[in-house]
Every structure is written in C-alpha cells, then in structure tokens.
Amino acid sequence: MISKRIERTVIRNTNVIELLDDLDVSYKRYGDEVRIVCPFHQNANGYNLSINVEKRVFCCFSHGCEKNGYNLVDLVMRIMKTDDRERAIRYMASLANLEIDLLCRNITKYSYKNKKGLLSFKDSTLSFIKEYRTVEAEDESAVYKESQIREWHNALLESKYPLRYLTEERKLTDWDIENFWIGFDPEEEDIIFPVYSTDGKLKAVVRRTLSEEKAEYFGKYKVIGAKSECLYGLYEAQGEGYDLSKIILVEGVFDAIALHRMGYTAVALLGTSISKYQLKLLYELSPAEIILCLDNDSCKGEDEDSGKNGVIRSINQFSKAGFNLDEISVIQLSGYQDPDEVPEKEFRKMYENRISAIDFYLMQQIR
C-alpha cells in the first residue's frame, strides 16, 4: 500500500495539463484553472469541475464533490474507471518522471538511459499504456474497425454540410479527405479522423463535432482510443514517401493535414503535451531535426505566455528523455493561433526563420 506521504509527493509533482492530455480528457483553460466535465456523478452539465493547475485541487460547481475528501488521485481513478489506487498513483508518478519502489517505501526521480537506437522506458509504464489504451466508444467496449471507418468516409462524401465545412471553411482538398480517410458520423454530427499506428493499425478516432450545443458543453474535439501511442499523420507520411529526416510537431489534426498539403512532414500530438510513448516513437525514428510548431494561445485571448510555456514544457520533456536539443527547433506563429491558419507563403518564411530550441528557451528565461 502506498503511503499518504508518497501520494502527496506524486500529486505535488503532477502536471495537470499533461495528465488530462494523457487521459484524453477534454478541457477548457482559464488562466491558472482548467475545467472538465465532473466524472464523480452522472448527467454532469458542461465543464462543471474546475482544477487549479498550480495548487492541484478542484471544485465541482454543481455537487461539491470535493467535499467528500476526494483529491487528484481520486479524480484520476474515476476517469480511468478503476478502484486500484496504487495503479493510479504509479501511473501519475510515471507521468511526473517519478519511480516508486516495489515495496512502496521510497520515491525517486527517473533516470533515463540514452542508448544508441533505444530509449529506456519503465516496464510498468509501457504495461499501463497497453492495458488502458484501447479504442472504446463511450461506456461500451466496442473497438472501431476499418469497415466502420470506410462507412463514415462514404457518408462524408454523400453529405453536403460537413463537406462544405471541410472544403470551404477549413480549406481541405479532395486529396486531403482521401489520403487521411476523413469521415462523418451522421448520428452524432461528428467529423471523423482515424488515427493509425506506424504499422497501419487503427488506434484511435478523433471526433470534431459540428453541433454548436455539444461544442459548448463538451468541447469541439474528443479523442477516443490510444492517442498517446500515436502521432497523427505519421502513418500517412510514411505511405506517401515523405522525408522523415525533418518532422514538424503540431497539436491538432487540421494543422498536420495543412502542412502535409504544403509538402512538410508534420505529425499531430493530439494535445498540448507529448507523451512518453510518442517520445519513444520519435527516438526510434531518429530524425535529423524535430521542429516544434505548437498553437499560439495568446491569439485566443489567453495569457500571452501560455503558448510559450507549452513549447518550453515540450523542450524540457525532450531534454529529460535524452534528446539532443541541438537537433530541435521552434517555429514561432507570429500573429496566428494555429499552423493551419497561416497562408502557405507566410508559413514558409516562418519555417525558414525557425530558431533552435536552446535559443528559444534562453530567450524566454531572459524575458
């Protein structure tokens, strides 16, 4: 049994944003707080649970669930749908680069081993990913199959409104829709983006709702499945023969698709932070250069530093995992929120003017 002392240490070292991203939880950010749908009770309305990312405490506006003595571990257990407290704590520890010994007596920082051609990961972390990252639909244990993806793809081709949204509003081409097997679920009014592993196995599905009501209460995007095990667009880039020596990392599916159209090898994290498994994939690919092109959150009216902090967090993750920071660079999206909003001519200039991760990091520290 893990002691309260170790549990408090794990909570204190947990990055709430990275945790929610890794758990595929939809959230909205408001300064030092993020809001999610409360998992402690049924029929929760909207983003009714607020988490303070600095203090790591939360408050449920509708039922006051925190008054039951719940902490961040209880929240993770409820999201994971498990009663195994030790497993949840060990999972959180692995995300925080902490290691709890088998006797649950001591907790230490991970020691990453940088070996040629291999990034060393803890077996417990990998086994957790394999056990909990299955493609599930809501509360059902239904695995999506290729036949379902084809059905949704054909439904898109026969649907005027979602096609108009994709081609006119998001500027996608017929090639984009065919190459990425984009589909449409008419029952849920969701655009469907299938996510594949490097060997072509369906690992997850990204749903982008076209319902304004659903978007208001539950967010525009929902990822069902093992998003932390994949880099969206990598399988397609391999199949089309793209140059894998330079890989651009973006956050969303539309960003990856837009840059693919320009001829760049771009892959989406499907979130704001990079998972350990995604780090492992990049390490095994061994590109000559990894280019960070994350969203510029200051254009959304949020804190000017929030987007930059995401880049710095990613640089720190690469550093901890033993990557050579001289081989990592940063594209700064001046005046734009997302990469897919940038006109091709301007993006090519931004690409040419990218700076090294070390220079970017030092510039932010000086400021």
CSV table of C-alpha atoms in Angstrom, one decimal:
chain,number,residue,atom,x,y,z
A,1,MET,CA,0.0,0.0,0.0
A,2,ILE,CA,1.3,3.4,-1.0
A,3,SER,CA,1.7,5.8,1.9
A,4,LYS,CA,0.0,9.2,2.1
A,5,ARG,CA,3.4,10.8,2.1
A,6,ILE,CA,4.3,9.3,-1.3
A,7,GLU,CA,0.8,10.1,-2.6
A,8,ARG,CA,1.2,13.7,-1.7
A,9,THR,CA,4.6,13.8,-3.4
A,10,VAL,CA,3.2,12.4,-6.6
A,11,ILE,CA,0.3,15.0,-6.6
A,12,ARG,CA,2.7,17.8,-5.9
A,13,ASN,CA,4.8,16.9,-8.9
A,14,THR,CA,1.9,16.2,-11.3
A,15,ASN,CA,1.5,18.5,-14.3
A,16,VAL,CA,-2.3,18.8,-14.5
A,17,ILE,CA,-2.4,19.7,-18.2
A,18,GLU,CA,-0.1,16.8,-19.2
A,19,LEU,CA,-2.2,14.5,-17.1
A,20,LEU,CA,-5.5,15.5,-18.7
A,21,ASP,CA,-4.0,15.2,-22.2
A,22,ASP,CA,-2.6,11.8,-21.5
A,23,LEU,CA,-6.0,10.7,-20.1
A,24,ASP,CA,-7.7,12.0,-23.3
A,25,VAL,CA,-9.9,14.4,-21.2
A,26,SER,CA,-11.5,17.4,-22.9
A,27,TYR,CA,-11.0,20.6,-21.0
A,28,LYS,CA,-11.1,24.4,-21.3
A,29,ARG,CA,-8.4,26.6,-19.8
A,30,TYR,CA,-9.0,29.8,-17.9
A,31,GLY,CA,-5.7,31.2,-16.6
A,32,ASP,CA,-4.5,29.1,-13.7
A,33,GLU,CA,-7.6,26.9,-13.9
A,34,VAL,CA,-8.9,24.2,-16.3
A,35,ARG,CA,-12.5,23.0,-16.4
A,36,ILE,CA,-13.7,19.5,-17.2
A,37,VAL,CA,-16.9,17.5,-17.0
A,38,CYS,CA,-17.1,16.2,-13.5
A,39,PRO,CA,-16.6,12.4,-13.5
A,40,PHE,CA,-17.9,11.8,-10.0
A,41,HIS,CA,-21.6,11.9,-10.8
A,42,GLN,CA,-23.8,11.2,-13.8
A,43,ASN,CA,-25.6,13.7,-16.1
A,44,ALA,CA,-23.0,16.4,-15.4
A,45,ASN,CA,-23.8,19.5,-17.3
A,46,GLY,CA,-20.9,21.2,-19.2
A,47,TYR,CA,-17.5,21.9,-17.8
A,48,ASN,CA,-18.6,22.0,-14.2
A,49,LEU,CA,-15.4,20.9,-12.4
A,50,SER,CA,-12.6,23.4,-12.0
A,51,ILE,CA,-9.0,22.3,-11.3
A,52,ASN,CA,-6.3,24.8,-10.1
A,53,VAL,CA,-3.2,23.7,-12.1
A,54,GLU,CA,-0.8,25.2,-9.6
A,55,LYS,CA,-2.4,24.0,-6.3
A,56,ARG,CA,-3.7,20.8,-7.9
A,57,VAL,CA,-7.1,21.0,-6.1
A,58,PHE,CA,-10.5,21.0,-7.7
A,59,CYS,CA,-14.1,22.2,-7.1
A,60,CYS,CA,-17.3,20.8,-8.5
A,61,PHE,CA,-19.8,23.7,-9.0
A,62,SER,CA,-22.9,21.5,-9.2
A,63,HIS,CA,-22.4,18.9,-6.5
A,64,GLY,CA,-19.4,20.0,-4.4
A,65,CYS,CA,-17.8,16.6,-5.0
A,66,GLU,CA,-14.5,17.8,-3.4
A,67,LYS,CA,-16.3,17.9,0.0
A,68,ASN,CA,-16.2,14.1,0.0
A,69,GLY,CA,-12.5,14.2,0.6
A,70,TYR,CA,-11.5,13.5,-3.0
A,71,ASN,CA,-8.1,14.5,-4.2
A,72,LEU,CA,-6.4,14.4,-7.6
A,73,VAL,CA,-5.8,10.6,-7.3
A,74,ASP,CA,-9.5,10.0,-6.8
A,75,LEU,CA,-10.2,12.1,-9.9
A,76,VAL,CA,-7.7,10.0,-12.0
A,77,MET,CA,-9.2,6.8,-10.6
A,78,ARG,CA,-12.7,7.9,-11.6
A,79,ILE,CA,-11.6,8.9,-15.1
A,80,MET,CA,-9.7,5.6,-15.6
A,81,LYS,CA,-12.7,3.7,-14.2
A,82,THR,CA,-10.6,1.7,-11.7
A,83,ASP,CA,-10.7,1.0,-8.0
A,84,ASP,CA,-6.9,0.3,-7.9
A,85,ARG,CA,-5.5,3.3,-6.1
A,86,GLU,CA,-1.9,2.1,-6.3
A,87,ARG,CA,-2.1,1.6,-10.1
A,88,ALA,CA,-3.5,5.2,-10.5
A,89,ILE,CA,-0.7,6.6,-8.3
A,90,ARG,CA,2.0,4.7,-10.1
A,91,TYR,CA,0.6,6.0,-13.4
A,92,MET,CA,0.7,9.6,-12.2
A,93,ALA,CA,4.2,9.0,-10.9
A,94,SER,CA,5.3,7.8,-14.3
A,95,LEU,CA,4.0,10.9,-15.9
A,96,ALA,CA,5.8,13.0,-13.4
A,97,ASN,CA,9.1,11.1,-14.0
A,98,LEU,CA,9.0,9.6,-10.6
A,99,GLU,CA,9.6,6.0,-9.6
A,100,ILE,CA,8.0,4.2,-6.6
A,101,ASP,CA,9.9,1.1,-5.5
A,102,LEU,CA,8.1,-2.3,-5.3
A,103,LEU,CA,7.7,-2.1,-1.5
A,104,CYS,CA,6.1,1.3,-1.8
A,105,ARG,CA,8.6,2.8,0.6
A,106,ASN,CA,10.6,5.2,-1.5
A,107,ILE,CA,10.1,7.5,-4.4
A,108,THR,CA,12.8,8.8,-6.7
A,109,LYS,CA,13.3,10.7,-10.0
A,110,TYR,CA,13.5,8.6,-13.1
A,111,SER,CA,17.0,8.0,-14.6
A,112,TYR,CA,16.7,8.0,-18.4
A,113,LYS,CA,19.2,5.9,-20.2
A,114,ASN,CA,20.3,7.2,-23.5
A,115,LYS,CA,21.4,4.2,-25.5
A,116,LYS,CA,22.1,4.1,-29.2
A,117,GLY,CA,18.9,3.3,-31.0
A,118,LEU,CA,16.9,2.8,-27.8
A,119,LEU,CA,15.2,5.0,-25.3
A,120,SER,CA,14.8,3.1,-22.0
A,121,PHE,CA,11.3,3.2,-20.5
A,122,LYS,CA,10.0,1.6,-17.3
A,123,ASP,CA,8.2,-1.7,-18.0
A,124,SER,CA,5.4,-0.6,-15.6
A,125,THR,CA,4.7,2.5,-17.8
A,126,LEU,CA,4.5,0.5,-21.0
A,127,SER,CA,2.3,-2.2,-19.5
A,128,PHE,CA,0.0,0.5,-18.2
A,129,ILE,CA,-0.3,2.0,-21.7
A,130,LYS,CA,-1.1,-1.3,-23.3
A,131,GLU,CA,-3.7,-2.2,-20.6
A,132,TYR,CA,-5.6,1.1,-20.6
A,133,ARG,CA,-5.2,2.4,-24.1
A,134,THR,CA,-7.9,0.5,-26.0
A,135,VAL,CA,-10.2,2.1,-28.6
A,136,GLU,CA,-13.5,2.3,-26.7
A,137,ALA,CA,-16.7,4.1,-27.6
A,138,GLU,CA,-18.1,5.9,-24.5
A,139,ASP,CA,-19.1,3.2,-22.0
A,140,GLU,CA,-19.1,0.4,-24.5
A,141,SER,CA,-16.2,-2.0,-25.1
A,142,ALA,CA,-16.7,-1.7,-28.9
A,143,VAL,CA,-13.5,-1.5,-31.0
A,144,TYR,CA,-13.8,0.5,-34.2
A,145,LYS,CA,-13.0,-1.5,-37.3
A,146,GLU,CA,-11.8,-0.5,-40.7
A,147,SER,CA,-15.3,-1.2,-42.1
A,148,GLN,CA,-16.7,1.5,-39.8
A,149,ILE,CA,-14.1,3.9,-41.0
A,150,ARG,CA,-15.0,3.2,-44.6
A,151,GLU,CA,-18.7,3.6,-43.8
A,152,TRP,CA,-18.1,7.0,-42.2
A,153,HIS,CA,-15.8,8.0,-45.1
A,154,ASN,CA,-18.5,7.2,-47.7
A,155,ALA,CA,-21.1,9.0,-45.5
A,156,LEU,CA,-18.9,12.2,-45.7
A,157,LEU,CA,-18.7,12.0,-49.5
A,158,GLU,CA,-22.6,12.0,-49.6
A,159,SER,CA,-23.1,14.8,-47.0
A,160,LYS,CA,-23.2,18.4,-48.2
A,161,TYR,CA,-22.8,20.3,-45.0
A,162,PRO,CA,-19.7,18.5,-43.5
A,163,LEU,CA,-18.1,18.6,-46.9
A,164,ARG,CA,-18.7,22.3,-47.2
A,165,TYR,CA,-17.3,22.8,-43.8
A,166,LEU,CA,-14.1,20.9,-44.6
A,167,THR,CA,-13.5,22.3,-48.1
A,168,GLU,CA,-14.7,25.9,-47.7
A,169,GLU,CA,-14.2,26.7,-44.1
A,170,ARG,CA,-11.1,24.6,-43.3
A,171,LYS,CA,-9.8,24.7,-46.9
A,172,LEU,CA,-9.2,20.9,-47.2
A,173,THR,CA,-8.8,19.4,-50.7
A,174,ASP,CA,-10.2,16.2,-52.1
A,175,TRP,CA,-6.7,14.7,-51.7
A,176,ASP,CA,-6.7,15.6,-48.0
A,177,ILE,CA,-10.0,13.9,-47.4
A,178,GLU,CA,-9.0,10.7,-49.3
A,179,ASN,CA,-5.4,10.5,-48.0
A,180,PHE,CA,-6.5,10.8,-44.4
A,181,TRP,CA,-9.7,8.8,-44.7
A,182,ILE,CA,-11.7,11.6,-43.1
A,183,GLY,CA,-15.3,10.6,-42.5
A,184,PHE,CA,-18.6,11.8,-41.0
A,185,ASP,CA,-20.9,10.2,-38.4
A,186,PRO,CA,-24.4,11.5,-39.2
A,187,GLU,CA,-25.9,10.2,-36.0
A,188,GLU,CA,-23.5,12.2,-33.8
A,189,GLU,CA,-22.9,15.0,-36.3
A,190,ASP,CA,-19.1,14.5,-35.9
A,191,ILE,CA,-16.3,14.7,-38.4
A,192,ILE,CA,-14.2,11.6,-38.0
A,193,PHE,CA,-10.4,11.4,-38.2
A,194,PRO,CA,-8.9,7.9,-37.9
A,195,VAL,CA,-5.6,7.6,-36.1
A,196,TYR,CA,-3.2,4.8,-37.2
A,197,SER,CA,0.0,3.4,-35.7
A,198,THR,CA,3.1,3.2,-37.8
A,199,ASP,CA,2.1,-0.4,-38.9
A,200,GLY,CA,-1.3,0.7,-40.0
A,201,LYS,CA,-3.4,-0.5,-37.1
A,202,LEU,CA,-6.4,1.7,-36.1
A,203,LYS,CA,-5.5,3.0,-32.6
A,204,ALA,CA,-7.9,6.0,-32.0
A,205,VAL,CA,-10.5,8.2,-33.6
A,206,VAL,CA,-10.7,12.0,-33.3
A,207,ARG,CA,-14.2,13.4,-33.4
A,208,ARG,CA,-14.8,17.0,-34.2
A,209,THR,CA,-18.5,17.9,-33.5
A,210,LEU,CA,-20.4,20.2,-35.9
A,211,SER,CA,-23.1,20.6,-33.2
A,212,GLU,CA,-22.8,24.0,-31.6
A,213,GLU,CA,-24.6,22.8,-28.5
A,214,LYS,CA,-22.2,19.8,-28.0
A,215,ALA,CA,-19.2,22.1,-28.6
A,216,GLU,CA,-20.4,24.5,-25.9
A,217,TYR,CA,-20.9,21.9,-23.2
A,218,PHE,CA,-18.3,19.2,-24.1
A,219,GLY,CA,-15.8,20.9,-26.3
A,220,LYS,CA,-15.3,20.7,-30.1
A,221,TYR,CA,-12.9,17.7,-30.0
A,222,LYS,CA,-13.0,14.3,-28.4
A,223,VAL,CA,-10.3,11.6,-28.8
A,224,ILE,CA,-11.4,8.0,-28.3
A,225,GLY,CA,-8.6,5.5,-28.0
A,226,ALA,CA,-4.9,5.4,-27.7
A,227,LYS,CA,-3.9,8.9,-28.7
A,228,SER,CA,-0.8,8.8,-26.6
A,229,GLU,CA,0.6,5.9,-28.6
A,230,CYS,CA,0.4,7.6,-31.9
A,231,LEU,CA,1.5,10.6,-33.9
A,232,TYR,CA,-1.3,11.6,-36.2
A,233,GLY,CA,-0.1,11.8,-39.8
A,234,LEU,CA,3.0,9.7,-39.4
A,235,TYR,CA,1.5,6.6,-41.0
A,236,GLU,CA,0.2,8.7,-43.9
A,237,ALA,CA,3.6,10.4,-44.3
A,238,GLN,CA,5.3,7.1,-44.5
A,239,GLY,CA,2.9,5.8,-47.0
A,240,GLU,CA,3.3,8.8,-49.3
A,241,GLY,CA,7.1,8.7,-49.1
A,242,TYR,CA,7.6,12.0,-47.2
A,243,ASP,CA,11.1,12.9,-46.0
A,244,LEU,CA,11.3,11.8,-42.3
A,245,SER,CA,14.6,13.5,-41.6
A,246,LYS,CA,12.7,16.6,-40.6
A,247,ILE,CA,9.5,16.3,-38.6
A,248,ILE,CA,7.2,19.1,-37.6
A,249,LEU,CA,5.2,18.6,-34.4
A,250,VAL,CA,1.8,20.3,-34.2
A,251,GLU,CA,-1.1,19.9,-31.8
A,252,GLY,CA,-4.2,19.2,-34.0
A,253,VAL,CA,-5.3,17.2,-36.9
A,254,PHE,CA,-6.1,20.2,-39.2
A,255,ASP,CA,-2.6,21.5,-38.5
A,256,ALA,CA,-1.0,18.3,-39.6
A,257,ILE,CA,-3.2,18.0,-42.7
A,258,ALA,CA,-2.5,21.6,-43.8
A,259,LEU,CA,1.3,21.2,-43.5
A,260,HIS,CA,1.2,17.8,-45.3
A,261,ARG,CA,-0.5,19.7,-48.2
A,262,MET,CA,2.4,22.1,-48.3
A,263,GLY,CA,4.8,19.2,-48.6
A,264,TYR,CA,6.1,19.1,-45.0
A,265,THR,CA,6.3,16.0,-42.8
A,266,ALA,CA,4.0,17.1,-39.9
A,267,VAL,CA,2.6,14.9,-37.2
A,268,ALA,CA,0.0,15.9,-34.5
A,269,LEU,CA,0.3,15.2,-30.8
A,270,LEU,CA,-3.5,15.4,-30.4
A,271,GLY,CA,-3.0,17.5,-27.4
A,272,THR,CA,-0.7,20.2,-25.8
A,273,SER,CA,2.0,17.9,-24.5
A,274,ILE,CA,3.9,14.9,-25.7
A,275,SER,CA,3.6,11.5,-24.1
A,276,LYS,CA,6.4,9.1,-23.2
A,277,TYR,CA,5.3,6.7,-25.9
A,278,GLN,CA,5.4,9.5,-28.5
A,279,LEU,CA,8.9,10.4,-27.4
A,280,LYS,CA,9.8,6.7,-27.9
A,281,LEU,CA,8.4,6.8,-31.4
A,282,LEU,CA,10.4,9.9,-32.3
A,283,TYR,CA,13.6,8.5,-30.7
A,284,GLU,CA,13.3,5.3,-32.8
A,285,LEU,CA,12.7,7.4,-36.0
A,286,SER,CA,15.9,9.4,-35.2
A,287,PRO,CA,15.1,12.4,-37.5
A,288,ALA,CA,17.9,14.9,-38.1
A,289,GLU,CA,15.6,17.7,-36.8
A,290,ILE,CA,12.4,17.9,-34.8
A,291,ILE,CA,10.6,21.2,-35.2
A,292,LEU,CA,8.0,22.4,-32.7
A,293,CYS,CA,5.1,24.3,-34.1
A,294,LEU,CA,2.6,24.5,-31.3
A,295,ASP,CA,-0.5,26.7,-31.1
A,296,ASN,CA,-0.1,30.3,-30.2
A,297,ASP,CA,-2.6,30.6,-27.4
A,298,SER,CA,-2.1,34.3,-26.9
A,299,CYS,CA,-4.2,34.8,-30.1
A,300,LYS,CA,-7.2,33.2,-28.3
A,301,GLY,CA,-7.1,36.0,-25.7
A,302,GLU,CA,-5.4,33.8,-23.2
A,303,ASP,CA,-2.3,34.6,-21.2
A,304,GLU,CA,0.5,35.7,-23.7
A,305,ASP,CA,2.9,33.2,-22.1
A,306,SER,CA,0.6,30.1,-22.2
A,307,GLY,CA,1.6,29.0,-25.7
A,308,LYS,CA,5.3,29.7,-25.0
A,309,ASN,CA,5.0,27.7,-21.8
A,310,GLY,CA,3.7,24.7,-23.8
A,311,VAL,CA,6.8,24.9,-26.0
A,312,ILE,CA,9.1,25.2,-23.0
A,313,ARG,CA,7.4,22.2,-21.4
A,314,SER,CA,8.0,20.2,-24.6
A,315,ILE,CA,11.6,21.2,-24.7
A,316,ASN,CA,12.0,20.1,-21.1
A,317,GLN,CA,10.4,16.7,-21.9
A,318,PHE,CA,12.8,16.2,-24.8
A,319,SER,CA,15.7,17.1,-22.6
A,320,LYS,CA,14.7,14.7,-19.8
A,321,ALA,CA,14.3,11.9,-22.4
A,322,GLY,CA,17.9,12.3,-23.6
A,323,PHE,CA,17.3,14.0,-26.9
A,324,ASN,CA,20.0,16.3,-28.4
A,325,LEU,CA,18.5,19.8,-28.1
A,326,ASP,CA,20.8,21.0,-30.9
A,327,GLU,CA,18.5,18.9,-33.2
A,328,ILE,CA,15.3,20.5,-32.0
A,329,SER,CA,14.0,23.9,-33.3
A,330,VAL,CA,10.9,26.1,-32.9
A,331,ILE,CA,8.6,27.8,-35.4
A,332,GLN,CA,7.0,31.0,-33.9
A,333,LEU,CA,3.5,31.6,-35.1
A,334,SER,CA,3.5,35.4,-35.0
A,335,GLY,CA,0.0,36.8,-35.4
A,336,TYR,CA,-1.7,33.4,-35.9
A,337,GLN,CA,-3.2,30.9,-33.4
A,338,ASP,CA,-2.9,27.7,-35.3
A,339,PRO,CA,-0.5,26.5,-38.1
A,340,ASP,CA,-3.4,25.7,-40.5
A,341,GLU,CA,-4.5,29.4,-40.4
A,342,VAL,CA,-1.1,30.6,-41.8
A,343,PRO,CA,-1.0,31.2,-45.6
A,344,GLU,CA,1.5,29.0,-47.3
A,345,LYS,CA,3.8,31.8,-48.3
A,346,GLU,CA,4.0,33.2,-44.8
A,347,PHE,CA,4.4,29.8,-43.2
A,348,ARG,CA,7.4,29.0,-45.5
A,349,LYS,CA,9.0,32.2,-44.2
A,350,MET,CA,8.3,31.2,-40.6
A,351,TYR,CA,9.8,27.8,-41.4
A,352,GLU,CA,13.0,29.3,-42.8
A,353,ASN,CA,13.3,31.6,-39.8
A,354,ARG,CA,12.8,28.9,-37.1
A,355,ILE,CA,15.2,29.1,-34.2
A,356,SER,CA,16.9,26.5,-32.1
A,357,ALA,CA,15.2,25.1,-29.0
A,358,ILE,CA,18.1,26.2,-26.9
A,359,ASP,CA,17.9,29.8,-28.2
A,360,PHE,CA,14.1,29.9,-27.7
A,361,TYR,CA,14.5,28.6,-24.1
A,362,LEU,CA,17.1,31.1,-23.2
A,363,MET,CA,15.1,34.0,-24.7
A,364,GLN,CA,12.1,33.1,-22.5
A,365,GLN,CA,14.3,32.9,-19.4
A,366,ILE,CA,15.8,36.3,-20.1
A,367,ARG,CA,12.3,37.9,-20.5
